[in-house]
Coordinates of C-alpha atoms in Angstrom, one line a residue:
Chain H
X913 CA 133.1 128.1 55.3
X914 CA 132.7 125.0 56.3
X915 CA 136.2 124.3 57.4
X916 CA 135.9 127.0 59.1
X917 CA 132.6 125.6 61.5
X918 CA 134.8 122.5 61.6
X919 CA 137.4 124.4 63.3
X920 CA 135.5 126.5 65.5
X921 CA 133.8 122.9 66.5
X922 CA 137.5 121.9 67.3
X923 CA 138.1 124.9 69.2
X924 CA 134.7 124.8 71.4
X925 CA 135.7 121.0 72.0
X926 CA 138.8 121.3 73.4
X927 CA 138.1 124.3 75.1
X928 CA 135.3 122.5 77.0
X929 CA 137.6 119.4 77.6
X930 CA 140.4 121.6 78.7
X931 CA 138.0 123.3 81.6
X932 CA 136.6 119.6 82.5
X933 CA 139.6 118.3 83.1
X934 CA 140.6 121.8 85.5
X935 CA 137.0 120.9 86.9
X936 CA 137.9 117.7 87.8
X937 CA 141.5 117.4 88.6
X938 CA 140.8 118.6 91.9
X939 CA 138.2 115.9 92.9
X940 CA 140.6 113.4 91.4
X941 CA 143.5 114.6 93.2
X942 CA 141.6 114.5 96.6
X943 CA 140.8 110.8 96.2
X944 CA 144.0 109.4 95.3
X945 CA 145.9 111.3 98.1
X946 CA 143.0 110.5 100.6
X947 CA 143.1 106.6 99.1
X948 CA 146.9 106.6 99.1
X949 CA 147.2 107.7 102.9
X950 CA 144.5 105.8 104.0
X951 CA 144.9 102.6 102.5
X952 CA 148.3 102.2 103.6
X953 CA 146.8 102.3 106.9
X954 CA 144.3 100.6 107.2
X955 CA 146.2 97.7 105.7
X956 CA 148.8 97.8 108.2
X957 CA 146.4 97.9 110.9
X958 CA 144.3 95.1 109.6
X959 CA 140.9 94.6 110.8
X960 CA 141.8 95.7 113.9
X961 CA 141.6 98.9 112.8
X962 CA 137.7 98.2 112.4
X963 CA 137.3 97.0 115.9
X964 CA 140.0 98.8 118.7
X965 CA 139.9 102.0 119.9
X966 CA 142.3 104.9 119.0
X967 CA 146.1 104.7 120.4
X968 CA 147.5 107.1 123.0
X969 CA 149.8 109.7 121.5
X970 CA 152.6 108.4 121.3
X971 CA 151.6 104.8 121.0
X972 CA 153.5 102.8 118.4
X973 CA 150.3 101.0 117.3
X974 CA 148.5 102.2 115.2
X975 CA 144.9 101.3 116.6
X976 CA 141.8 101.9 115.8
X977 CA 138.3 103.7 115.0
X978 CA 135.7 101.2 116.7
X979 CA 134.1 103.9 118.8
X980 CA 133.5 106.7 115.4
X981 CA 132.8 104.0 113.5
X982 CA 129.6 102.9 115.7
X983 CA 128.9 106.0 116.5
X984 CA 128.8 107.5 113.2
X985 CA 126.9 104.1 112.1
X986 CA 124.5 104.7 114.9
X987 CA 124.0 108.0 114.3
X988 CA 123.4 106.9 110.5
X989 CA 120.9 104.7 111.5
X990 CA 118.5 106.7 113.6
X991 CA 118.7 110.0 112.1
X992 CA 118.5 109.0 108.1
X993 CA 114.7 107.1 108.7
X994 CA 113.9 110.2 110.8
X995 CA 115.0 112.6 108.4
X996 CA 113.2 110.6 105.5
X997 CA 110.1 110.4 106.6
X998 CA 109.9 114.0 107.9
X999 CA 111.2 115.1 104.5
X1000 CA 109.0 112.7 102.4
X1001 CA 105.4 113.4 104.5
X1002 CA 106.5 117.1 104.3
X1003 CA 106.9 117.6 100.4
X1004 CA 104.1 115.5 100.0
X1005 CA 101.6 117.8 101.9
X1006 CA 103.6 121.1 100.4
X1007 CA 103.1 119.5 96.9
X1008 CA 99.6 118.4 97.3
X1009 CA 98.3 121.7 99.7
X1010 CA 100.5 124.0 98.0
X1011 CA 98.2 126.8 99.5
X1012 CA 97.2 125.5 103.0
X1013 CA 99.1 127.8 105.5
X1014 CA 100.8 124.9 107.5
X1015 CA 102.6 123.9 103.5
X1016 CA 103.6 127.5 103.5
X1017 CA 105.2 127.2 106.6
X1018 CA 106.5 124.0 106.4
X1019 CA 108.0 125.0 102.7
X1020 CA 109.7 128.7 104.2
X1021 CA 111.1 127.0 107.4
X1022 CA 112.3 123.9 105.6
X1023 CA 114.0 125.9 102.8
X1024 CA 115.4 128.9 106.1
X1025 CA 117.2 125.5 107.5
X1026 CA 119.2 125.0 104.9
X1027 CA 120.7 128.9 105.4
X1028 CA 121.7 128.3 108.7
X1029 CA 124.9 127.4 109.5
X1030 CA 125.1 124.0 110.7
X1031 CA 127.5 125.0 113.6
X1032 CA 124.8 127.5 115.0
X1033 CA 122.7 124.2 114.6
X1034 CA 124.7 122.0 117.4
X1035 CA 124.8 125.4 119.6
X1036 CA 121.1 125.4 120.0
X1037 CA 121.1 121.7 120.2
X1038 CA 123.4 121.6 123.3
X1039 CA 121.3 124.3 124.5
X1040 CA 117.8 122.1 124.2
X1041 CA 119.1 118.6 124.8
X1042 CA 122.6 118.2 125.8
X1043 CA 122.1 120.7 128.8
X1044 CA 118.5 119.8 129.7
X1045 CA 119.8 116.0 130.0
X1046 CA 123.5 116.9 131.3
X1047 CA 125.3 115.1 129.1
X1048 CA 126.2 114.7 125.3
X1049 CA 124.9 111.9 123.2
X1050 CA 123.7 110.0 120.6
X1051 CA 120.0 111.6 120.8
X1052 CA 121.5 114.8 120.8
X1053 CA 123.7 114.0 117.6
X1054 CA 120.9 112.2 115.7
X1055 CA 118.4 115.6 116.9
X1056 CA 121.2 118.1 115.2
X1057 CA 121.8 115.7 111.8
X1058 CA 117.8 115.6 111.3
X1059 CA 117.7 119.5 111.8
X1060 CA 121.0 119.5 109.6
X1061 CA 120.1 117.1 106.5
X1062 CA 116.4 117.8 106.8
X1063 CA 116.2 121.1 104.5
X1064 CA 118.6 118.8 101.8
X1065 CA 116.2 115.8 101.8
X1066 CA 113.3 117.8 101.7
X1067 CA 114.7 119.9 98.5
X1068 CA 115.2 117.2 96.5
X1069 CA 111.6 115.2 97.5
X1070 CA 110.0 118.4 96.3
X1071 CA 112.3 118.8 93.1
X1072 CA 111.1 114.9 92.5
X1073 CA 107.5 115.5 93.3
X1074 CA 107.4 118.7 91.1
X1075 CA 108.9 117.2 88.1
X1076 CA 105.7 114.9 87.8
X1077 CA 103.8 115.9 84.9
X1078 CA 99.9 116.7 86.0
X1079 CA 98.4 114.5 83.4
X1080 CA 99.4 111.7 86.0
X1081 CA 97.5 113.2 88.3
X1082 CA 94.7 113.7 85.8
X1083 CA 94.5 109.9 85.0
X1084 CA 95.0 108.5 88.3
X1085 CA 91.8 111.0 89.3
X1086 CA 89.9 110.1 85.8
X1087 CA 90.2 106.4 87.5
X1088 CA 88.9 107.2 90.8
X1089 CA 92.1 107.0 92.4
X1090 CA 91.9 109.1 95.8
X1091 CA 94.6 112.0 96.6
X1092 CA 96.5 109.2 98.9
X1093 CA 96.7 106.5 96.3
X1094 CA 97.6 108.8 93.7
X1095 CA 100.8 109.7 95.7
X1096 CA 101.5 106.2 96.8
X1097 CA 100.5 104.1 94.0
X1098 CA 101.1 106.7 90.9
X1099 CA 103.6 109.7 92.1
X1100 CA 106.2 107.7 94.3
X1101 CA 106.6 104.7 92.4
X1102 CA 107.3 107.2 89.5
X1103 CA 110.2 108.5 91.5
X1104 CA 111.2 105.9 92.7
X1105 CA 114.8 106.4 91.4
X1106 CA 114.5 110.2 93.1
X1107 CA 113.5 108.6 96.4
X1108 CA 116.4 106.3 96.1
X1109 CA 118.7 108.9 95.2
X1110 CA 117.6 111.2 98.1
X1111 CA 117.9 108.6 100.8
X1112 CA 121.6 108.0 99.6
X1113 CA 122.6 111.6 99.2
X1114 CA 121.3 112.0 103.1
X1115 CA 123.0 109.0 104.3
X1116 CA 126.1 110.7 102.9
X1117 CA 125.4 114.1 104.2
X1118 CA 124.7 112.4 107.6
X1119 CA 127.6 110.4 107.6
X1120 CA 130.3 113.4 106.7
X1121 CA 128.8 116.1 109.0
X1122 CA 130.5 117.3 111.6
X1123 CA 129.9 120.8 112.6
X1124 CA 126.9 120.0 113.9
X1125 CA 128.2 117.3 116.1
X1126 CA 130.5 119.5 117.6
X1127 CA 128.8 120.3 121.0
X1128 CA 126.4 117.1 121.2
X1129 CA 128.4 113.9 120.8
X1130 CA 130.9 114.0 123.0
X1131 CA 134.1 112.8 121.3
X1132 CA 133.3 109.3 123.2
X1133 CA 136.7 107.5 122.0
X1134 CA 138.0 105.5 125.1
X1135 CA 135.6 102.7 124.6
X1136 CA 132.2 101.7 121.8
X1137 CA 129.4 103.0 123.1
X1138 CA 126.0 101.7 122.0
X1139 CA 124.1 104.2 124.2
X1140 CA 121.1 106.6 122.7
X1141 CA 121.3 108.5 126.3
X1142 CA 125.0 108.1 126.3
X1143 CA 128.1 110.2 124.5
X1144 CA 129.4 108.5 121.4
X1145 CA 132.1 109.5 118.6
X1146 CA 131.7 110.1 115.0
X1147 CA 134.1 109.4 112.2
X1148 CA 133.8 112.9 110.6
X1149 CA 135.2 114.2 114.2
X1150 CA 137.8 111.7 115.1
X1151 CA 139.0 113.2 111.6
X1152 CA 138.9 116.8 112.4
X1153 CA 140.4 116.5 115.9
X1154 CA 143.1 114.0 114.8
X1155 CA 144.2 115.4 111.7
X1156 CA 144.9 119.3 113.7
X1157 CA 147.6 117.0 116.4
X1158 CA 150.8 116.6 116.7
X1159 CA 150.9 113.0 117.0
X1160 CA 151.8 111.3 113.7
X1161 CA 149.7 107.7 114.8
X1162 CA 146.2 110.1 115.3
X1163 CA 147.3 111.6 111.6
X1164 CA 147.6 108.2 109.9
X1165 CA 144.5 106.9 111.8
X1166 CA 142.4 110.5 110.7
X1167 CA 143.5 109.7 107.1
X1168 CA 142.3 106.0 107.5
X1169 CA 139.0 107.1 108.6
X1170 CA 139.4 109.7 105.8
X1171 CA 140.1 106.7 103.3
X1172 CA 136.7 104.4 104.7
X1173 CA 134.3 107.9 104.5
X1174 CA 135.5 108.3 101.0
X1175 CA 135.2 104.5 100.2
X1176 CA 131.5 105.0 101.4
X1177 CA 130.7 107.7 99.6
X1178 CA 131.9 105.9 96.3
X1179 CA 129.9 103.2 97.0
X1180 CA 126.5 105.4 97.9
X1181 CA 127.9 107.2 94.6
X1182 CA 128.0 104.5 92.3
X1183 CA 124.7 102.6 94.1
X1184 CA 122.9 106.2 93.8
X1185 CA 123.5 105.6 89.5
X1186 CA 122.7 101.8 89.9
X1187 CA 120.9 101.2 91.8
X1188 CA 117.2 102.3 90.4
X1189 CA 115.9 101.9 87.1
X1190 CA 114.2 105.1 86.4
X1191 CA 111.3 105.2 84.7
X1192 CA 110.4 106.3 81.2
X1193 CA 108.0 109.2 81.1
Chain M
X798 CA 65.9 110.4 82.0
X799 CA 69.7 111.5 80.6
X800 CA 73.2 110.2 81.6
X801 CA 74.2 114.3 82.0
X802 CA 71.6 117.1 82.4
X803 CA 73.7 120.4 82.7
X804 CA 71.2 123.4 83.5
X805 CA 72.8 127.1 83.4
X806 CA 76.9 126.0 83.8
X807 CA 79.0 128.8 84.2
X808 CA 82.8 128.5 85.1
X809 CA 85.0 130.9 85.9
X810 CA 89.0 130.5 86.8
X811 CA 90.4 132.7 88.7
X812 CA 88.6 136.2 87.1
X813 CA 87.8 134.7 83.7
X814 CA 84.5 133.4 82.7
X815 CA 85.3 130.2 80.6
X816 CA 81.8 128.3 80.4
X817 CA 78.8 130.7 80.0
X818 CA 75.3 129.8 81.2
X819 CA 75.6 125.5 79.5
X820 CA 72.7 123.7 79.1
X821 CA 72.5 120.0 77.7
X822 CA 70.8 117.0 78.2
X823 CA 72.7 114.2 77.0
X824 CA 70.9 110.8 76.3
X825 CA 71.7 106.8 78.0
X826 CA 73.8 104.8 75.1
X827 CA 74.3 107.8 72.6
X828 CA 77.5 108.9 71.6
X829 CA 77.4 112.9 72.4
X830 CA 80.2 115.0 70.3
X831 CA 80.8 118.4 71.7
X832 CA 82.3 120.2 68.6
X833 CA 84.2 124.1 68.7
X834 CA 87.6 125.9 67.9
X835 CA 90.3 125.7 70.4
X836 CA 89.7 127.4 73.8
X837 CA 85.9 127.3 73.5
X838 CA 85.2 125.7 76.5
X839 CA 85.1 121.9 75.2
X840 CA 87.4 120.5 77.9
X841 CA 85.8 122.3 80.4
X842 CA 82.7 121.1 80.1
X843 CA 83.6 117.5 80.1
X844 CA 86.0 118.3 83.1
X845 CA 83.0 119.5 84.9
X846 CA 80.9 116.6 84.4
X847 CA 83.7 114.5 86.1
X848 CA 84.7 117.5 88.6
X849 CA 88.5 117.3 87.3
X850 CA 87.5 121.0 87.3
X851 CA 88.4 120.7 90.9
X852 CA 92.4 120.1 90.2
X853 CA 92.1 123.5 89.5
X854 CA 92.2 125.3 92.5
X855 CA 90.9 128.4 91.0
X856 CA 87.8 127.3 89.2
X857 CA 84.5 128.2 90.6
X858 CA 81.6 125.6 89.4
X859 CA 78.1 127.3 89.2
X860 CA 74.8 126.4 88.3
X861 CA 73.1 122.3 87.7
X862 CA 74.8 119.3 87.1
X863 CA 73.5 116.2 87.1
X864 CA 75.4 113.1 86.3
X865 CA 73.8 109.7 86.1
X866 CA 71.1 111.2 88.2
X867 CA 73.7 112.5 90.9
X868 CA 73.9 115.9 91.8
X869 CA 77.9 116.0 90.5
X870 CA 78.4 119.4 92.3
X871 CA 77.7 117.7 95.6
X872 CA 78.8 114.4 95.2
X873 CA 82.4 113.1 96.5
X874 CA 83.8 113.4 93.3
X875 CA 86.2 110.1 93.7
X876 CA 82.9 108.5 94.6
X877 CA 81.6 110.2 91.3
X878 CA 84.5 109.1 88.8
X879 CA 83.7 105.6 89.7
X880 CA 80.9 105.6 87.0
X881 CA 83.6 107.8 84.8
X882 CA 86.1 106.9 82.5
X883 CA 88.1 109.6 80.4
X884 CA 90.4 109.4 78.2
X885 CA 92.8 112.4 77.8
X886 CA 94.1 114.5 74.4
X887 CA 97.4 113.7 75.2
X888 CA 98.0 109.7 76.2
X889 CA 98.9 109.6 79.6
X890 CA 99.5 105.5 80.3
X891 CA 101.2 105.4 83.9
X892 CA 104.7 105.0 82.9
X893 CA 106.1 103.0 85.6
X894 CA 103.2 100.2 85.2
X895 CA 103.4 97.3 82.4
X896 CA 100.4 97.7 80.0
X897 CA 98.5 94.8 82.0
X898 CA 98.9 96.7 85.5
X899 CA 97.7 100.0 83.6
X900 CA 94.9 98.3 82.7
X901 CA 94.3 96.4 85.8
X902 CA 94.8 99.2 88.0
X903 CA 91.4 100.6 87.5
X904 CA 89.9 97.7 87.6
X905 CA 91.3 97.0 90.7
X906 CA 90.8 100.6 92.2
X907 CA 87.0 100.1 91.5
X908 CA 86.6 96.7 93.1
X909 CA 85.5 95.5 89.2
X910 CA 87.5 91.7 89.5
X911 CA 87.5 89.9 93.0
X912 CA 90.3 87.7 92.2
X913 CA 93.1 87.2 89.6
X914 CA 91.2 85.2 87.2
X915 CA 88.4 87.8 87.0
X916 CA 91.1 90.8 87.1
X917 CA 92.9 88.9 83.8
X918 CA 89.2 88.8 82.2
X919 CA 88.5 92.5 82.8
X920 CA 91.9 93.4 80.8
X921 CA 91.5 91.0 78.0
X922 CA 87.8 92.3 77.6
X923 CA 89.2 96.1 77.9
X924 CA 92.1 95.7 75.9
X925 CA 89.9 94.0 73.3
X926 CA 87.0 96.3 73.6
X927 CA 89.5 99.0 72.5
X928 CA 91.1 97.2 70.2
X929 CA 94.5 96.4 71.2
X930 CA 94.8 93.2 72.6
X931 CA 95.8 91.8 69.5
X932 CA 98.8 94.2 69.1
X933 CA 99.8 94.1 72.7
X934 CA 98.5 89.8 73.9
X935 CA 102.5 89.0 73.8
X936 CA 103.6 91.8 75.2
X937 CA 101.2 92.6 78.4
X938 CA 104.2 93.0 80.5
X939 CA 106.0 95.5 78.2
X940 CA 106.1 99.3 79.6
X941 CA 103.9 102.0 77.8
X942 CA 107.0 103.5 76.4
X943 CA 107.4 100.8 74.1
X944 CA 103.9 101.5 72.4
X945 CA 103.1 103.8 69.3
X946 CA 101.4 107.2 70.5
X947 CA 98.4 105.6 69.3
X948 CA 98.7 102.5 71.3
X949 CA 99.3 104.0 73.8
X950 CA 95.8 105.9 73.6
X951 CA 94.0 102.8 73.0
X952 CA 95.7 101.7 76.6
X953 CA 94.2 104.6 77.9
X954 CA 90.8 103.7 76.3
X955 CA 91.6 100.5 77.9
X956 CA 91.8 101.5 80.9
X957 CA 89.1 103.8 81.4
X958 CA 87.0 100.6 80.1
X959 CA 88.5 98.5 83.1
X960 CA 86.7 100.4 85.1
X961 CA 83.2 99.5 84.2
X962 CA 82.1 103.0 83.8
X963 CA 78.6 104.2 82.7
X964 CA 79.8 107.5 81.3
X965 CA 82.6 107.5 79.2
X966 CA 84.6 111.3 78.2
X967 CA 86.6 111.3 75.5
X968 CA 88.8 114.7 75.1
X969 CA 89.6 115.0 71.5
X970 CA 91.5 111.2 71.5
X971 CA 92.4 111.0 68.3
X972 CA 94.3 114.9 68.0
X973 CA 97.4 113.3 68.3
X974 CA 97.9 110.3 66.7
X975 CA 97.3 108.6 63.3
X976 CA 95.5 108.1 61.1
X977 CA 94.7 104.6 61.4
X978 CA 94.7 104.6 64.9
X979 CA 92.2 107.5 64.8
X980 CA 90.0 105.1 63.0
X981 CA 90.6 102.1 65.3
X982 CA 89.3 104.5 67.9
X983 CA 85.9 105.7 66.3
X984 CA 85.5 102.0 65.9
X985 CA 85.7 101.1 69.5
X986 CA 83.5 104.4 70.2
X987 CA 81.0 103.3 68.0
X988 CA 81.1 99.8 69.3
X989 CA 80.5 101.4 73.3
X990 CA 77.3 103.1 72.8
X991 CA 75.6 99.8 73.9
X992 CA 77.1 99.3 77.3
X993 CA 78.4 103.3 77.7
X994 CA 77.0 106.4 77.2
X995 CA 80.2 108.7 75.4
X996 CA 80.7 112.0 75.3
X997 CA 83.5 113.4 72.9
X998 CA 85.0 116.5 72.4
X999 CA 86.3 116.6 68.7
X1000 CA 87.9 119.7 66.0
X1001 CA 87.3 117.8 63.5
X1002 CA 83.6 117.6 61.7
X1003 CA 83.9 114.6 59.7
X1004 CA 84.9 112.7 62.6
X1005 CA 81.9 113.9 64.7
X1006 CA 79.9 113.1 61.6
X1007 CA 81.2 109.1 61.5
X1008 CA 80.4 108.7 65.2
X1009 CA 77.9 111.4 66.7
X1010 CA 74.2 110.7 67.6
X1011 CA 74.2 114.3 69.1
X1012 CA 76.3 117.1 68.7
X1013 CA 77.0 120.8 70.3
X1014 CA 78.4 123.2 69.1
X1015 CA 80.5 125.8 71.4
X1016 CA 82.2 128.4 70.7
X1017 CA 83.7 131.6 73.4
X1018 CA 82.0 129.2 76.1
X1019 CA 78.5 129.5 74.9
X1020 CA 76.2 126.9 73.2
X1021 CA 75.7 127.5 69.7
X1022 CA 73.8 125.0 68.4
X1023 CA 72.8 121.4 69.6
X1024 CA 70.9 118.8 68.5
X1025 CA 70.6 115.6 66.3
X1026 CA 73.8 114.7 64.5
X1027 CA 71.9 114.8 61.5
X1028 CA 69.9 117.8 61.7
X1029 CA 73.3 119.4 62.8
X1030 CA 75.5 118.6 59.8
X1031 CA 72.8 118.9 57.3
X1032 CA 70.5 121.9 58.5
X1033 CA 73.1 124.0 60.7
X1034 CA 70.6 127.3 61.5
X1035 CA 73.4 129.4 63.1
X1036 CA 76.2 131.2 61.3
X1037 CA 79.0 130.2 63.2
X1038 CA 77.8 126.6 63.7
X1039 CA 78.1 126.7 59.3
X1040 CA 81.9 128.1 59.6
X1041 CA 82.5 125.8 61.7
X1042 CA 81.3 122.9 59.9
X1043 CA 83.1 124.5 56.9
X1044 CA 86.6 124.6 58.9
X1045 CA 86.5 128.5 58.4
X1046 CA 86.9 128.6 62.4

């Protein structure tokens, strides 16, 4: 009998590890080949690849990704606070006003963003911005990425906010605590590690979407732009457009962008489990 | 003049009618037990009295209650808590504080120290006052997870006592820890009554009976019986208040 569990343990363990490893050979596979092809370039460029723009076609050099890599670090920049803080003030009101109408609202649009497809997304953006102002840009791309990784932020806030127990609530109350400070001094600080987490998991969203920068940005690549009214490039788009040419220098320069995106999202990865001590409940 | 007068309570939630037609007067300085089985109404009442009623967004508060000569159905109830500490059934220290900041917290949410040196005073006094400082005086900057269940219930006394309150609701404290903690407890209790009028809620008789000045008895949110301590646990006049006394309920 007892052999018997013993082997069936066996069994179920190897049975598991054998669907992990299927699982994950995949995600494994993906970051060697994207490290492997990258790499290779962006050491031959040097830091030059950082800081020049992309080569013509048939260039022999293999130039760089200056103008995606400011844009897509502007673009970072304005649209994760933006997102943030919309996502955060939001889940806090639907968490603390479950029933007020505007939380209802705010809850079934916030949760119908997420559906839509986030192509659809930079169609109605060019319609309300990049026509209106006759021009693609930044604005435009940092107005589609908040409408884009909005419904994600906001998700999680509320998953982190919900997973408070209420006998916090109770004691900071019992103490005279008022709604405000019990969300700012008791309720955040208790998901801290959740807040953390969220902001990085946006920042990565932000920084690998590209649908939704489709008909706002531009494709800005001839120079760096630094303009908010202005087009500008992102990295996720110089890979899409270069990878789908001809031209093997745009290949090896989309797989070097490829290689830094996936080098970033390590890092928010591994920062994301570091970061922030949780706390104890 | 009493610390609670409650004149024809009733509570309902949602369609059911937890707290039927309370009345109690509850004396300055005593230590008031409210006694009865499970899901008689004992919470309720003292979640009333500091309108935590009013987390519940489908409780409906009717009737008379007046709390340290407020009217606490009118009153803003954060303005009203600042006279009210409670400590819970479950401990509940804030997890992501050290045990001093637990305690100073409410200290410092009720404007009780002006500067550090009055905030470290209030702490000591609380943490003494409910007897843990000497468990805990090397160790202020540990987190409540490192504390026995029972510590960590003597924080929370702790830091209801920061507060400076007038009223002090217990709900059953002692249900779930041990024994000796449960003692250490009913000794700070007993040691309050000076400074704090205390109101428990309790199952168990021969604790009401170490600590109580005045006890009532509830039971299917109604009062039984109320009165001295004394005249409760030796002359009980109602049926129900004798099985419970006896444990049969």
């Amino acid at each position: 009998m007892y052999k018997w569990r013993k082997l069936k343990d066996r069994i179920f363990f190897a049975v598991i590890l054998i669907l992990s490893i299927i699982a994950i050979t995949p995600v494994i596979h993906l970051i060697v080949v994207t490290l492997a092809n990258g790499l290779s370039v962006i050491i031959r460029a040097g830091p030059s690849f950082f800081t020049s723009i992309p080569p013509a076609p048939t260039s022999k050099d293999v130039g760089g990704i200056a103008p995606s890599l400011v844009g897509s670090l502007m673009l970072t920049a304005l649209a994760l606070p933006i997102t943030i803080v919309i996502a955060l003030f939001s889940s806090i009101m639907v968490n603390e006003f479950p029933r007020n109408p505007l939380s209802i609202a705010v809850d079934v649009v916030a949760k119908s963003l997420a559906s839509i497809p986030t192509i659809a997304v930079s169609m109605v953006v060019y319609l309300l911005v990049v026509v209106p102002m006759g021009t693609f840009s930044t604005l435009a791309g940092v107005v589609a990425l908040t409408i884009v990784s909005l419904p994600y932020a906001y998700t999680y806030f509320s998953t982190y906010l919900r997973s408070i127990p209420e006998t916090y609530r109770e004691a900071a109350y019992s103490i005279a605590m008022s709604r405000w400070k019990t969300v700012t001094r008791v309720f955040l600080p208790i998901i801290r590690r959740g807040v953390l987490v969220t902001v990085l998991m946006t920042m990565a969203r932000i920084l690998g979407e590209t649908a939704a920068l489709l008909f706002t940005v531009g494709r800005y690549r001839i120079g760096v732009s630094t303009s908010i009214l202005g087009p500008t490039d992102a990295l996720p788009l110089l890979i899409f457009d270069y990878i789908l040419t001809p031209y093997r220098n745009f290949q090896e320069i989309a797989w070097g962008a490829a290689a830094l995106l996936l080098i970033a999202y390590l890092i928010i990865f591994i920062a994301t489990k570091l970061a922030v001590r949780g706390v104890k409940l | 003049m009493y610390a609670v007068e409650m004149e024809n309570v009733n509570v309902y939630i949602g369609n059911r009618h937890i707290l039927k037609n309370i009345s109690l007067k509850i004396p300055y300085n005593s230590v008031y037990v409210i006694m009865g089985p499970s899901g008689s109404g004992k919470t309720t009442i003292l979640r009333v009295i500091n309108r935590l009623i009013d987390v519940n967004r489908d409780a409906r508060v009717e009737g008379t209650v007046k709390v340290l000569g407020f009217d606490a159905l009118k009153k803003d109830p954060y303005e009203l808590r600042r006279y009210i500490g409670m400590v819970f059934q479950t401990p509940n220290p804030f997890p992501h504080m050290t045990i001093y900041d637990n305690v100073a917290i409410a200290a410092k949410i009720n404007g009780v120290a002006k500067n550090r040196k009055d905030l470290d005073a209030v702490v000591r006094w609380a943490l003494e006052k409910a007897m843990l400082w000497d468990e805990v005086k090397d160790r202020l900057y540990d987190y409540p997870h490192q504390l026995s269940g029972g510590q960590k219930q003597r924080l929370c006394l702790a830091r209801a006592l920061a507060m400076k309150p007038k009223l002090l609701l217990l709900d059953e404290p002692t249900a779930n820890i041990d024994p000796v903690n449960a003692r250490k407890l009913e000794e700070a209790i007993v040691s309050l009554k000076d400074e704090i009028t205390v109101i428990m809620v309790t199952h168990y008789p021969h604790q009401a009976a170490r600590v109580a000045d005045y006890v009532t008895i509830v039971y299917d949110g109604r009062i039984v019986e109320q009165g001295p301590a004394n005249q409760i646990f030796l002359r009980p006049t109602t049926e129900l208040a004798q099985k419970l006394l006896r444990g049969e309920i």
